mmCIF file of N, CA and C in Angstrom:
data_model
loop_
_atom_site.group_PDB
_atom_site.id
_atom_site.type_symbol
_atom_site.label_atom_id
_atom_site.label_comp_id
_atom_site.label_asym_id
_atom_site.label_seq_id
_atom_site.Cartn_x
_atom_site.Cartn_y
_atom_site.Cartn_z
ATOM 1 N N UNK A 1190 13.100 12.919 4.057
ATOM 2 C CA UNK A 1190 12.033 12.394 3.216
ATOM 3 C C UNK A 1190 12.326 10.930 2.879
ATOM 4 N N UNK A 1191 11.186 10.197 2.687
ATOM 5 C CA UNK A 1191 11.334 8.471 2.755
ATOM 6 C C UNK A 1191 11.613 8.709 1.294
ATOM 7 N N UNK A 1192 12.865 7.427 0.726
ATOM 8 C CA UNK A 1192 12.452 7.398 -0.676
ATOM 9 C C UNK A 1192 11.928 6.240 -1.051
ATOM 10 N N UNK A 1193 11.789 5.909 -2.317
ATOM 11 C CA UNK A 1193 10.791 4.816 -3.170
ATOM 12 C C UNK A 1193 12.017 3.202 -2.742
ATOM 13 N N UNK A 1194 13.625 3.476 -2.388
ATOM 14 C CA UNK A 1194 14.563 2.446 -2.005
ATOM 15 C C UNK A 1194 14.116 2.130 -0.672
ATOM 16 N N UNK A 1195 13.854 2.961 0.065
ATOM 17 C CA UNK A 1195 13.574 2.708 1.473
ATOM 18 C C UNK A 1195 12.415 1.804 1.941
ATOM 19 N N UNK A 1196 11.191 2.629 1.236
ATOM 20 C CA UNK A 1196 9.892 1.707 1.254
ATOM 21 C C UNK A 1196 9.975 0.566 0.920
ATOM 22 N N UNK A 1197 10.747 0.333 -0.483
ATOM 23 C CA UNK A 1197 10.592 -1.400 -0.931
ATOM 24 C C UNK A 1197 11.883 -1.900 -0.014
ATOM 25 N N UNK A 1198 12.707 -1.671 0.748
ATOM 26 C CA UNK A 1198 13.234 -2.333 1.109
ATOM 27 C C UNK A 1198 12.595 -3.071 2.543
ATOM 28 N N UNK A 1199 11.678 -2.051 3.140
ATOM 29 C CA UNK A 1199 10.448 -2.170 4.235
ATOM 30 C C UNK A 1199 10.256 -3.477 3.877
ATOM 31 N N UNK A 1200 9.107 -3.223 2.503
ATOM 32 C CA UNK A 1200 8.385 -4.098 2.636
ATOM 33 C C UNK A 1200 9.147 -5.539 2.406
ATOM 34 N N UNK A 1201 10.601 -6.067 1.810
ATOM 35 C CA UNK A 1201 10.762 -7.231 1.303
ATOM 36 C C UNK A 1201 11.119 -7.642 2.716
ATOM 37 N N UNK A 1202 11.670 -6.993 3.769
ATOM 38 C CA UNK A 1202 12.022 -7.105 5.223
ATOM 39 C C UNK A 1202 11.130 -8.304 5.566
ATOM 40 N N UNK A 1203 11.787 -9.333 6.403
ATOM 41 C CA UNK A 1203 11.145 -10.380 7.146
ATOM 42 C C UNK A 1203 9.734 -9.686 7.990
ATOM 43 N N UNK A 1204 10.214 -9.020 8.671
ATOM 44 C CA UNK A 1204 8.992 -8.516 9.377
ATOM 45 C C UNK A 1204 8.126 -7.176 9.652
ATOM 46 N N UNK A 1205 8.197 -6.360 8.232
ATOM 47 C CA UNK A 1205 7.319 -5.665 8.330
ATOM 48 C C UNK A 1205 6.141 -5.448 8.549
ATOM 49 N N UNK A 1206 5.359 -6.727 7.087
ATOM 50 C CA UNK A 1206 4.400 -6.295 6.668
ATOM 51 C C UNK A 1206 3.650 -8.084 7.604
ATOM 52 N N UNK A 1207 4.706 -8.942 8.388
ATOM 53 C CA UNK A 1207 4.515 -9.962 9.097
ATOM 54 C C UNK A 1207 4.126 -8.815 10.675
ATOM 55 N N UNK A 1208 4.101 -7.800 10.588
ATOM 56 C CA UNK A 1208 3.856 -7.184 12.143
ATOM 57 C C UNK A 1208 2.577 -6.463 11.863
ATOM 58 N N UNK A 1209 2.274 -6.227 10.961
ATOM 59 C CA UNK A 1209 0.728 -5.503 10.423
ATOM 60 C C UNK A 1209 -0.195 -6.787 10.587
ATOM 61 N N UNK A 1210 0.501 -7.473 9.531
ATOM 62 C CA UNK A 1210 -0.796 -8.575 9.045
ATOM 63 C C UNK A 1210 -0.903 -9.974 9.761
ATOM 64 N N UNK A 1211 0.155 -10.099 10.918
ATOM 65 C CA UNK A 1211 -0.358 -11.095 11.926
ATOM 66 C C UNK A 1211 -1.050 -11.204 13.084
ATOM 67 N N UNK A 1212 -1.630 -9.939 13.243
ATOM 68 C CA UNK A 1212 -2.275 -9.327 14.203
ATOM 69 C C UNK A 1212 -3.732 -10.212 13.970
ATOM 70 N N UNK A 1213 -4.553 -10.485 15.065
ATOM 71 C CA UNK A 1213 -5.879 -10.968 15.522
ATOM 72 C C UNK A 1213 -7.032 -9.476 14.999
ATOM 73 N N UNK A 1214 -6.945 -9.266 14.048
ATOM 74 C CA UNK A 1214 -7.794 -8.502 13.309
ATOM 75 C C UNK A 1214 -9.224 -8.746 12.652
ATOM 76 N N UNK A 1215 -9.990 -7.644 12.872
ATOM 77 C CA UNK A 1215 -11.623 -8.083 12.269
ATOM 78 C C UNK A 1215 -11.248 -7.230 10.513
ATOM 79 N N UNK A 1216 -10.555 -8.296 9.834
ATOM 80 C CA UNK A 1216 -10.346 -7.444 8.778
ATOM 81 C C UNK A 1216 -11.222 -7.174 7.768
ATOM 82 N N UNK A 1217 -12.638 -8.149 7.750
ATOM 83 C CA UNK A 1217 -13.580 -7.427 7.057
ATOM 84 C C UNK A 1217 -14.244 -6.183 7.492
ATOM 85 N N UNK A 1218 -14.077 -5.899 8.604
ATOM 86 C CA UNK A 1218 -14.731 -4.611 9.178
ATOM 87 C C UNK A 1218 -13.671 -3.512 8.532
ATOM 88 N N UNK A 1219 -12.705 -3.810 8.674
ATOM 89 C CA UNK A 1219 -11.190 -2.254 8.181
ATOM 90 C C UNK A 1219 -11.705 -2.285 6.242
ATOM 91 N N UNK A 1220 -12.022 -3.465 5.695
ATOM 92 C CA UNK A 1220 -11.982 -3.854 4.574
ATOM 93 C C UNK A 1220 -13.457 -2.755 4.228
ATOM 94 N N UNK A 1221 -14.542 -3.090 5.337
ATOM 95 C CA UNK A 1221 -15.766 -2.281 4.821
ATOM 96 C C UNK A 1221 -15.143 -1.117 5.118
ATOM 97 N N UNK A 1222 -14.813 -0.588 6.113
ATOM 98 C CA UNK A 1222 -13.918 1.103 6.263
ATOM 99 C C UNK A 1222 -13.896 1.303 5.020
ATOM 100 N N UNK A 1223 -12.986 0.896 4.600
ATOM 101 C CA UNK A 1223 -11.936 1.134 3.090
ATOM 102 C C UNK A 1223 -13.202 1.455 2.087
ATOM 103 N N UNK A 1224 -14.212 0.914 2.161
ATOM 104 C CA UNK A 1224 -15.337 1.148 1.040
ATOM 105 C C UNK A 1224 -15.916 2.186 1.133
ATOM 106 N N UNK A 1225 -16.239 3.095 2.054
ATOM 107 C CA UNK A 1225 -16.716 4.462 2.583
ATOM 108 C C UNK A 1225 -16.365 5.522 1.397
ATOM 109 N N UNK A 1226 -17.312 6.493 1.295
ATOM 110 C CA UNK A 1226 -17.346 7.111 -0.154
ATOM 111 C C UNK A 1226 -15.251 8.221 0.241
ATOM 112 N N UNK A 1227 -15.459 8.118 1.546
ATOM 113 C CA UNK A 1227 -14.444 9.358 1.467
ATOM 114 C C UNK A 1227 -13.015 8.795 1.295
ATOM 115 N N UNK A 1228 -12.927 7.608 1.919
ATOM 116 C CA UNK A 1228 -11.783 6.647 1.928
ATOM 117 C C UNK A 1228 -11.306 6.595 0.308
ATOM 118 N N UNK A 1229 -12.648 5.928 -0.491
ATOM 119 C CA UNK A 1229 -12.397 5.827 -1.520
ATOM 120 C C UNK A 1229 -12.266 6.396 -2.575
ATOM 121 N N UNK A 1230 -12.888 7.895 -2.130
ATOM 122 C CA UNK A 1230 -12.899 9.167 -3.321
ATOM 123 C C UNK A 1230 -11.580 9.626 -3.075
ATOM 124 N N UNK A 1231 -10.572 9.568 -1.661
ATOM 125 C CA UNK A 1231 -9.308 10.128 -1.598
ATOM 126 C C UNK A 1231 -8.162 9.166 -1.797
ATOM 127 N N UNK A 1232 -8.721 7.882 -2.287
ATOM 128 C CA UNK A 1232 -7.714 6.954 -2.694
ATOM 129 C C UNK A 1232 -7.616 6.920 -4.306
ATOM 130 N N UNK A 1233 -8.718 7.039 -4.981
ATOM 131 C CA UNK A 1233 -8.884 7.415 -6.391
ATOM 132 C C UNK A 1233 -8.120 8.928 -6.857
ATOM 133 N N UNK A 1234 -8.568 9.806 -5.722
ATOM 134 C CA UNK A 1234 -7.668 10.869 -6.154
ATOM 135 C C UNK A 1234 -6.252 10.851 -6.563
ATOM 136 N N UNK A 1235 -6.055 10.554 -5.455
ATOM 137 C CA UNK A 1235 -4.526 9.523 -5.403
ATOM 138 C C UNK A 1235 -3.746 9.398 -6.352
ATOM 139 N N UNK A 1236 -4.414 8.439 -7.099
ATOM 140 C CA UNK A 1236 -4.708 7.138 -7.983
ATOM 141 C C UNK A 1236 -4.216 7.990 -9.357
ATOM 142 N N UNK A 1237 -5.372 9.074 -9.407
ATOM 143 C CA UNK A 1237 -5.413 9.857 -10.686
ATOM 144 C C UNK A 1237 -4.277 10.497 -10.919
ATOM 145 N N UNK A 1238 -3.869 11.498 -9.921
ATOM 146 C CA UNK A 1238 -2.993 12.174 -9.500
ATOM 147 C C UNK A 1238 -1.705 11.500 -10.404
ATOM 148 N N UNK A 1239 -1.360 10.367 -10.134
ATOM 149 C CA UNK A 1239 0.032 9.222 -10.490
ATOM 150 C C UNK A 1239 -0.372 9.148 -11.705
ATOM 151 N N UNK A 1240 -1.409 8.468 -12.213
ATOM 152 C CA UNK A 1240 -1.873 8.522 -13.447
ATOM 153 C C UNK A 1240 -2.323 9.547 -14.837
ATOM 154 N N UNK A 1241 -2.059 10.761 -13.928
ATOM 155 C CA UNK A 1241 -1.687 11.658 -14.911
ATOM 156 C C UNK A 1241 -0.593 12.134 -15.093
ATOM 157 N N UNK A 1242 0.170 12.010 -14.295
ATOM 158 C CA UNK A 1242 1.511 12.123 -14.848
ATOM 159 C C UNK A 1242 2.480 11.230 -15.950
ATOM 160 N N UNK A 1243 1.156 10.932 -16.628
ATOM 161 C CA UNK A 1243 1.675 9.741 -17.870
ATOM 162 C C UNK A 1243 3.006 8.923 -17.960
ATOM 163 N N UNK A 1244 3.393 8.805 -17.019
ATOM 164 C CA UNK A 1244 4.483 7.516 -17.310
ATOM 165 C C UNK A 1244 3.871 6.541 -16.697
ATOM 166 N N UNK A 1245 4.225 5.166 -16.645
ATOM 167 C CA UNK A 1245 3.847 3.897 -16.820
ATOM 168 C C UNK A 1245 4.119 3.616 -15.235
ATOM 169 N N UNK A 1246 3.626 2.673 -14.450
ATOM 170 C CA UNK A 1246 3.748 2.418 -13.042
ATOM 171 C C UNK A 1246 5.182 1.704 -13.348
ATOM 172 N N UNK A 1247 6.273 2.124 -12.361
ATOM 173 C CA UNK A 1247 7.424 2.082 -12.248
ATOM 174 C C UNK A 1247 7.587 0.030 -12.207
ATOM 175 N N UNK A 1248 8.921 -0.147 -11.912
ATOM 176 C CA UNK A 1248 9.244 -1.630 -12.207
ATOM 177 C C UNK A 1248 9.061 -2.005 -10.728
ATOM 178 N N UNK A 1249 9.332 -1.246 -10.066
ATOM 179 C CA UNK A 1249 9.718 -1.288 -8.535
ATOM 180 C C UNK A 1249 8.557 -1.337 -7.652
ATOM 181 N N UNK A 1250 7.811 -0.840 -8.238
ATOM 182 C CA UNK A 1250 6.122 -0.556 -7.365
ATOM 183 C C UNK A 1250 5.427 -1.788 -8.328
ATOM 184 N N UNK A 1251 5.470 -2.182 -9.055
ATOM 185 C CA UNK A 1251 5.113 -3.891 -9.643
ATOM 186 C C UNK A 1251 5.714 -5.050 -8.674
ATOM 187 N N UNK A 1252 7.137 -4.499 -8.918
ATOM 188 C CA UNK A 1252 7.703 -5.684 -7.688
ATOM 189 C C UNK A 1252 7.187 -5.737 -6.647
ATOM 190 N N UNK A 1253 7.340 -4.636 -5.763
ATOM 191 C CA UNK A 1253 6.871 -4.024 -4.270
ATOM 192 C C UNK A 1253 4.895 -4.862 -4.200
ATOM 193 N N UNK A 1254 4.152 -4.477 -5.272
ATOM 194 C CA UNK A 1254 2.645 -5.351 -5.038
ATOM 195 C C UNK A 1254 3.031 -6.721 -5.222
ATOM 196 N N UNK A 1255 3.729 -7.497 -5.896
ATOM 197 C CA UNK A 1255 3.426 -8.355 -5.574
ATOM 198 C C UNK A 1255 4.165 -9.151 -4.675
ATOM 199 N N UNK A 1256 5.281 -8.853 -3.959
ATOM 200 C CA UNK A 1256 5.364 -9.319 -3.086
ATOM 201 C C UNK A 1256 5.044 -9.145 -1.907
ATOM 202 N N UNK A 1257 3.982 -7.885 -1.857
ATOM 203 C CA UNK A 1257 3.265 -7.606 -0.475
ATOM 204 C C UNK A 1257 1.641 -8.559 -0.590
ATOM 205 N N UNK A 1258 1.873 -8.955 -1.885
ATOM 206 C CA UNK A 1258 0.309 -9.291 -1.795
ATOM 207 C C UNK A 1258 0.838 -10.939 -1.526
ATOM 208 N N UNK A 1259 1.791 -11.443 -1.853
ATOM 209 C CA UNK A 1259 1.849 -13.144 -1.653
ATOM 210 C C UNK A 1259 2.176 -12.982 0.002
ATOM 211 N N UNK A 1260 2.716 -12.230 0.479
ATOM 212 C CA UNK A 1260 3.075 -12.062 1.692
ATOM 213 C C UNK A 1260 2.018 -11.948 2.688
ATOM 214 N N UNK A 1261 0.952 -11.018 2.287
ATOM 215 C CA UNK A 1261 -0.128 -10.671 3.130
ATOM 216 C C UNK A 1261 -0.807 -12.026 2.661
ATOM 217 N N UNK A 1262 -1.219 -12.402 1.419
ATOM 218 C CA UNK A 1262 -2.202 -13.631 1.761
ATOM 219 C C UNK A 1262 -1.983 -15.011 2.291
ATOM 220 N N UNK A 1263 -0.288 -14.809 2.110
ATOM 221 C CA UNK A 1263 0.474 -15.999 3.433
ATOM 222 C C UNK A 1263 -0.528 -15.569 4.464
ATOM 223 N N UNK A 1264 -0.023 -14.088 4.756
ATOM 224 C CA UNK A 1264 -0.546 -14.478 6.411
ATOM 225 C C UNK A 1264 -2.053 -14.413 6.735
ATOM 226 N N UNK A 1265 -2.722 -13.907 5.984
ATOM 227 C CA UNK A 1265 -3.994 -13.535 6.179
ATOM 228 C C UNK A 1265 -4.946 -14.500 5.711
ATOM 229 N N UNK A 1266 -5.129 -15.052 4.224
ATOM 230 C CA UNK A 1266 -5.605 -15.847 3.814
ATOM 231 C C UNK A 1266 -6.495 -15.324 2.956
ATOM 232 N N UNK A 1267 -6.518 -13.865 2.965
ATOM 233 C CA UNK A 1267 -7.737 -13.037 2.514
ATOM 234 C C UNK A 1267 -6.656 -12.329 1.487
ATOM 235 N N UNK A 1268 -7.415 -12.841 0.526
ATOM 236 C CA UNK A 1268 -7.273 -12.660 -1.446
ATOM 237 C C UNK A 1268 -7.540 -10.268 -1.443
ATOM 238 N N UNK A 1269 -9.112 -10.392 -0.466
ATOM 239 C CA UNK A 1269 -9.232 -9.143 -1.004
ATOM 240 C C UNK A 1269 -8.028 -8.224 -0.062
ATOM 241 N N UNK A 1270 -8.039 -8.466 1.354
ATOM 242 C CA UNK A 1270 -6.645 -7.581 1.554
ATOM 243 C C UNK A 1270 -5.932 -7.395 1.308
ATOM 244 N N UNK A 1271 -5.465 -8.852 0.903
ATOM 245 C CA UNK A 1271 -3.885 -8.661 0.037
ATOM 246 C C UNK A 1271 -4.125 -7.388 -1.225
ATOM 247 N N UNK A 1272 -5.084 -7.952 -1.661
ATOM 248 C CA UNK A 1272 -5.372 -6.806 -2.886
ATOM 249 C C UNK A 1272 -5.212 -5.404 -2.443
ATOM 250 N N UNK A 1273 -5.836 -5.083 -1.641
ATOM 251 C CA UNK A 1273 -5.811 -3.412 -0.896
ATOM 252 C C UNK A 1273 -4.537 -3.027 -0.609
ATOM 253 N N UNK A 1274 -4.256 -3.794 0.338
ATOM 254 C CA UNK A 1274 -2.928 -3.175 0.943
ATOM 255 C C UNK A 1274 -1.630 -3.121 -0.053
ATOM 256 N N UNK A 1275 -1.590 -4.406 -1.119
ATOM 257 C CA UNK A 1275 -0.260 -4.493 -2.250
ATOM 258 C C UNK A 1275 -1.047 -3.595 -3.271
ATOM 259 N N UNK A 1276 -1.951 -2.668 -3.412
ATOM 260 C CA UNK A 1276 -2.155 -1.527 -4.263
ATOM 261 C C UNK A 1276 -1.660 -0.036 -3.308
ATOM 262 N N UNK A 1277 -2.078 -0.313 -2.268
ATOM 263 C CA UNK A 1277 -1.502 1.094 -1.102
ATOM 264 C C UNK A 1277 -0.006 0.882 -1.074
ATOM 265 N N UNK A 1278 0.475 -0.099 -1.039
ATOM 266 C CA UNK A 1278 1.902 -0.177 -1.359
ATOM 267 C C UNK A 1278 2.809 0.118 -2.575
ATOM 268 N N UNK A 1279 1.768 -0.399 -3.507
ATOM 269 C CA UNK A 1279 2.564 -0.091 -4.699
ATOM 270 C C UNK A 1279 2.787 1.528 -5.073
ATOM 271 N N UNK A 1280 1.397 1.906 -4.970
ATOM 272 C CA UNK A 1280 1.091 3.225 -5.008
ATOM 273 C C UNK A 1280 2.151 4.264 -4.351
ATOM 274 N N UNK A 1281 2.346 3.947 -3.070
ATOM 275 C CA UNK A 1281 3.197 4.873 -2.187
ATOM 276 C C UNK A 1281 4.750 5.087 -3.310
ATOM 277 N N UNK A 1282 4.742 3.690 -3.690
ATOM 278 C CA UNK A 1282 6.179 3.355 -4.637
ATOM 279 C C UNK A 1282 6.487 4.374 -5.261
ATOM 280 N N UNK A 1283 5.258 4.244 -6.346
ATOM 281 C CA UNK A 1283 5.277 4.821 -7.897
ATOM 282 C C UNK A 1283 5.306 5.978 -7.338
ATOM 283 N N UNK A 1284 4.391 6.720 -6.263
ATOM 284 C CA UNK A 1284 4.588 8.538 -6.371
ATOM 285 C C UNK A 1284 6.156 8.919 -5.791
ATOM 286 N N UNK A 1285 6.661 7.743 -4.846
ATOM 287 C CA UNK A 1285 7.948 8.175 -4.945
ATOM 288 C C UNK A 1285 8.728 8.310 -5.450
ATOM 289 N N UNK A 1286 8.906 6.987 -6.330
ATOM 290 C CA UNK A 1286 9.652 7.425 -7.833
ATOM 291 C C UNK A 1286 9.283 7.909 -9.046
ATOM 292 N N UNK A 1287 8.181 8.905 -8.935
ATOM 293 C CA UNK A 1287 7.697 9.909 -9.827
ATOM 294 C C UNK A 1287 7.969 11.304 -8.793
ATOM 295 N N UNK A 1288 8.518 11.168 -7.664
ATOM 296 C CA UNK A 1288 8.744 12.453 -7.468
ATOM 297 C C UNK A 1288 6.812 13.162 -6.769
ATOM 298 N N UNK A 1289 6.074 12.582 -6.434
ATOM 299 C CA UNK A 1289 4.993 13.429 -6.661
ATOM 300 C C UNK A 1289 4.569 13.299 -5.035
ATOM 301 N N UNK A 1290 4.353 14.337 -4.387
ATOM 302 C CA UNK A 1290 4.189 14.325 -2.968
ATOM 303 C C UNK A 1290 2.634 14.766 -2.846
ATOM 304 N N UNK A 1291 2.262 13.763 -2.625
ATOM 305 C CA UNK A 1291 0.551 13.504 -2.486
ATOM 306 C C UNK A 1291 0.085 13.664 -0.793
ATOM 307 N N UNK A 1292 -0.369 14.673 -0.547
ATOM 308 C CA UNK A 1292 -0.595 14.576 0.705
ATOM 309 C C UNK A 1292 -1.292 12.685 1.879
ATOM 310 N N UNK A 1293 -2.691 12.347 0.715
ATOM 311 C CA UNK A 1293 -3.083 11.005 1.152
ATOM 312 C C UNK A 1293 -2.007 10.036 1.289
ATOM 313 N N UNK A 1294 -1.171 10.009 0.450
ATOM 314 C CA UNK A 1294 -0.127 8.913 -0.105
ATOM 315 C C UNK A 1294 0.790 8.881 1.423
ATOM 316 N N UNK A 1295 1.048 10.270 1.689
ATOM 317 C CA UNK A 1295 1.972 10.398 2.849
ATOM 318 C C UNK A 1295 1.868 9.476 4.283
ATOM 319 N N UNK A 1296 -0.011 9.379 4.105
ATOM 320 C CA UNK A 1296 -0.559 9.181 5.265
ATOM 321 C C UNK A 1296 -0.423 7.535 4.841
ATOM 322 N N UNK A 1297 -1.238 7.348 4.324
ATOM 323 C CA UNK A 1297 -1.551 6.200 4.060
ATOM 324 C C UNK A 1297 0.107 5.556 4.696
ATOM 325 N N UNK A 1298 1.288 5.875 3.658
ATOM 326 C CA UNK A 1298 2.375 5.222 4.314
ATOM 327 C C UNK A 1298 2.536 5.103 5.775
ATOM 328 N N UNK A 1299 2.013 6.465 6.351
ATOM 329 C CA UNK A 1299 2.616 7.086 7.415
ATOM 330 C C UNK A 1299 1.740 5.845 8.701
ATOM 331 N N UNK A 1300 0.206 5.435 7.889
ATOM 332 C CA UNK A 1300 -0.168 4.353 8.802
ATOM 333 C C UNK A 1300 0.329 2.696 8.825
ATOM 334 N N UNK A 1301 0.869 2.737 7.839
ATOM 335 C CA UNK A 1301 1.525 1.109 7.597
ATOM 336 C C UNK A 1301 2.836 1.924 8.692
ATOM 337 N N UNK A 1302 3.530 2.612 8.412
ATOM 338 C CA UNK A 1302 4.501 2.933 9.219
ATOM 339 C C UNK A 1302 4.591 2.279 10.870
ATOM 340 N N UNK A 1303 3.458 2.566 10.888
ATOM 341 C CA UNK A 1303 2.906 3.052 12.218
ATOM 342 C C UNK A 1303 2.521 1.659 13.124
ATOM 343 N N UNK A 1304 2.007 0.065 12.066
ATOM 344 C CA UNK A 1304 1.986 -0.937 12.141
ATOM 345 C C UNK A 1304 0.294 -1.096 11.902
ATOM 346 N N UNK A 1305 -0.248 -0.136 11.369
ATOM 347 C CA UNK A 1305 -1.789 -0.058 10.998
ATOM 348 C C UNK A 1305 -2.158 -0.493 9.649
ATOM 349 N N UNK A 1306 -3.415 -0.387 9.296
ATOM 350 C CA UNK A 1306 -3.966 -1.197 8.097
ATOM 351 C C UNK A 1306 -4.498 0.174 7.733
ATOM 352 N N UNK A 1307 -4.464 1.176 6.845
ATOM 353 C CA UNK A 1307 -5.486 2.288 6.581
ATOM 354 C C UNK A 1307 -6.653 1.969 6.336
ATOM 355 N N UNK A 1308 -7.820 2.492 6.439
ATOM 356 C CA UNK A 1308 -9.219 2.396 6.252
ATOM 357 C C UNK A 1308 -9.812 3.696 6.781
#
């Protein structure tokens, strides 16, 4: 099982999140994906899921967004991806170090893994 050390160490890596997001991508098209009622009703689930488990978003999944988001808008230039992807990141964080095995969460990682953008 990945833990919440592993992921942030991914992402501070020279070239993780530089092998996703330097790619020749139509990223407003993945960006409209992402808006689709199902994308977004199973990312809110998500969302809730972490958020009811009433503790506070971890220190580590704060760190982990924002340095995926200065990173991605290095490379991208696009304010709203950065936004998406350093919330799918952070997110993956916090349920790891809350312990909470979210089936979406799995995936979602499992496509950055993979060198993909989820949508």
């Amino acid at each position: 099982m990945t833990t919440a050390d592993e992921v942030f160490q991914k992402i501070k890596s020279d070239n993780f999140l530089h092998e996703i997001f330097s790619q020749n991508t139509n990223w407003e098209s993945m960006l409209d994906a992402r808006d689709s009622s199902e994308f977004d009703t199973l990312w809110s689930a998500a969302y809730k899921i972490i958020q009811e488990d009433g503790r506070p978003e971890t220190l580590k999944a704060k760190e982990a967004r924002e340095i995926s988001f200065k990173r991605i808008f290095q490379l991208t230039g696009n304010s709203e991806l950065a936004g998406y992807a350093s919330d799918d990141l952070g997110l993956v964080i916090d349920a790891l170090e809350k312990k909470l095995d979210i089936d979406f969460i799995n995936k979602l990682w499992g496509i950055y893994t993979s060198g993909g953008f989820p949508h």
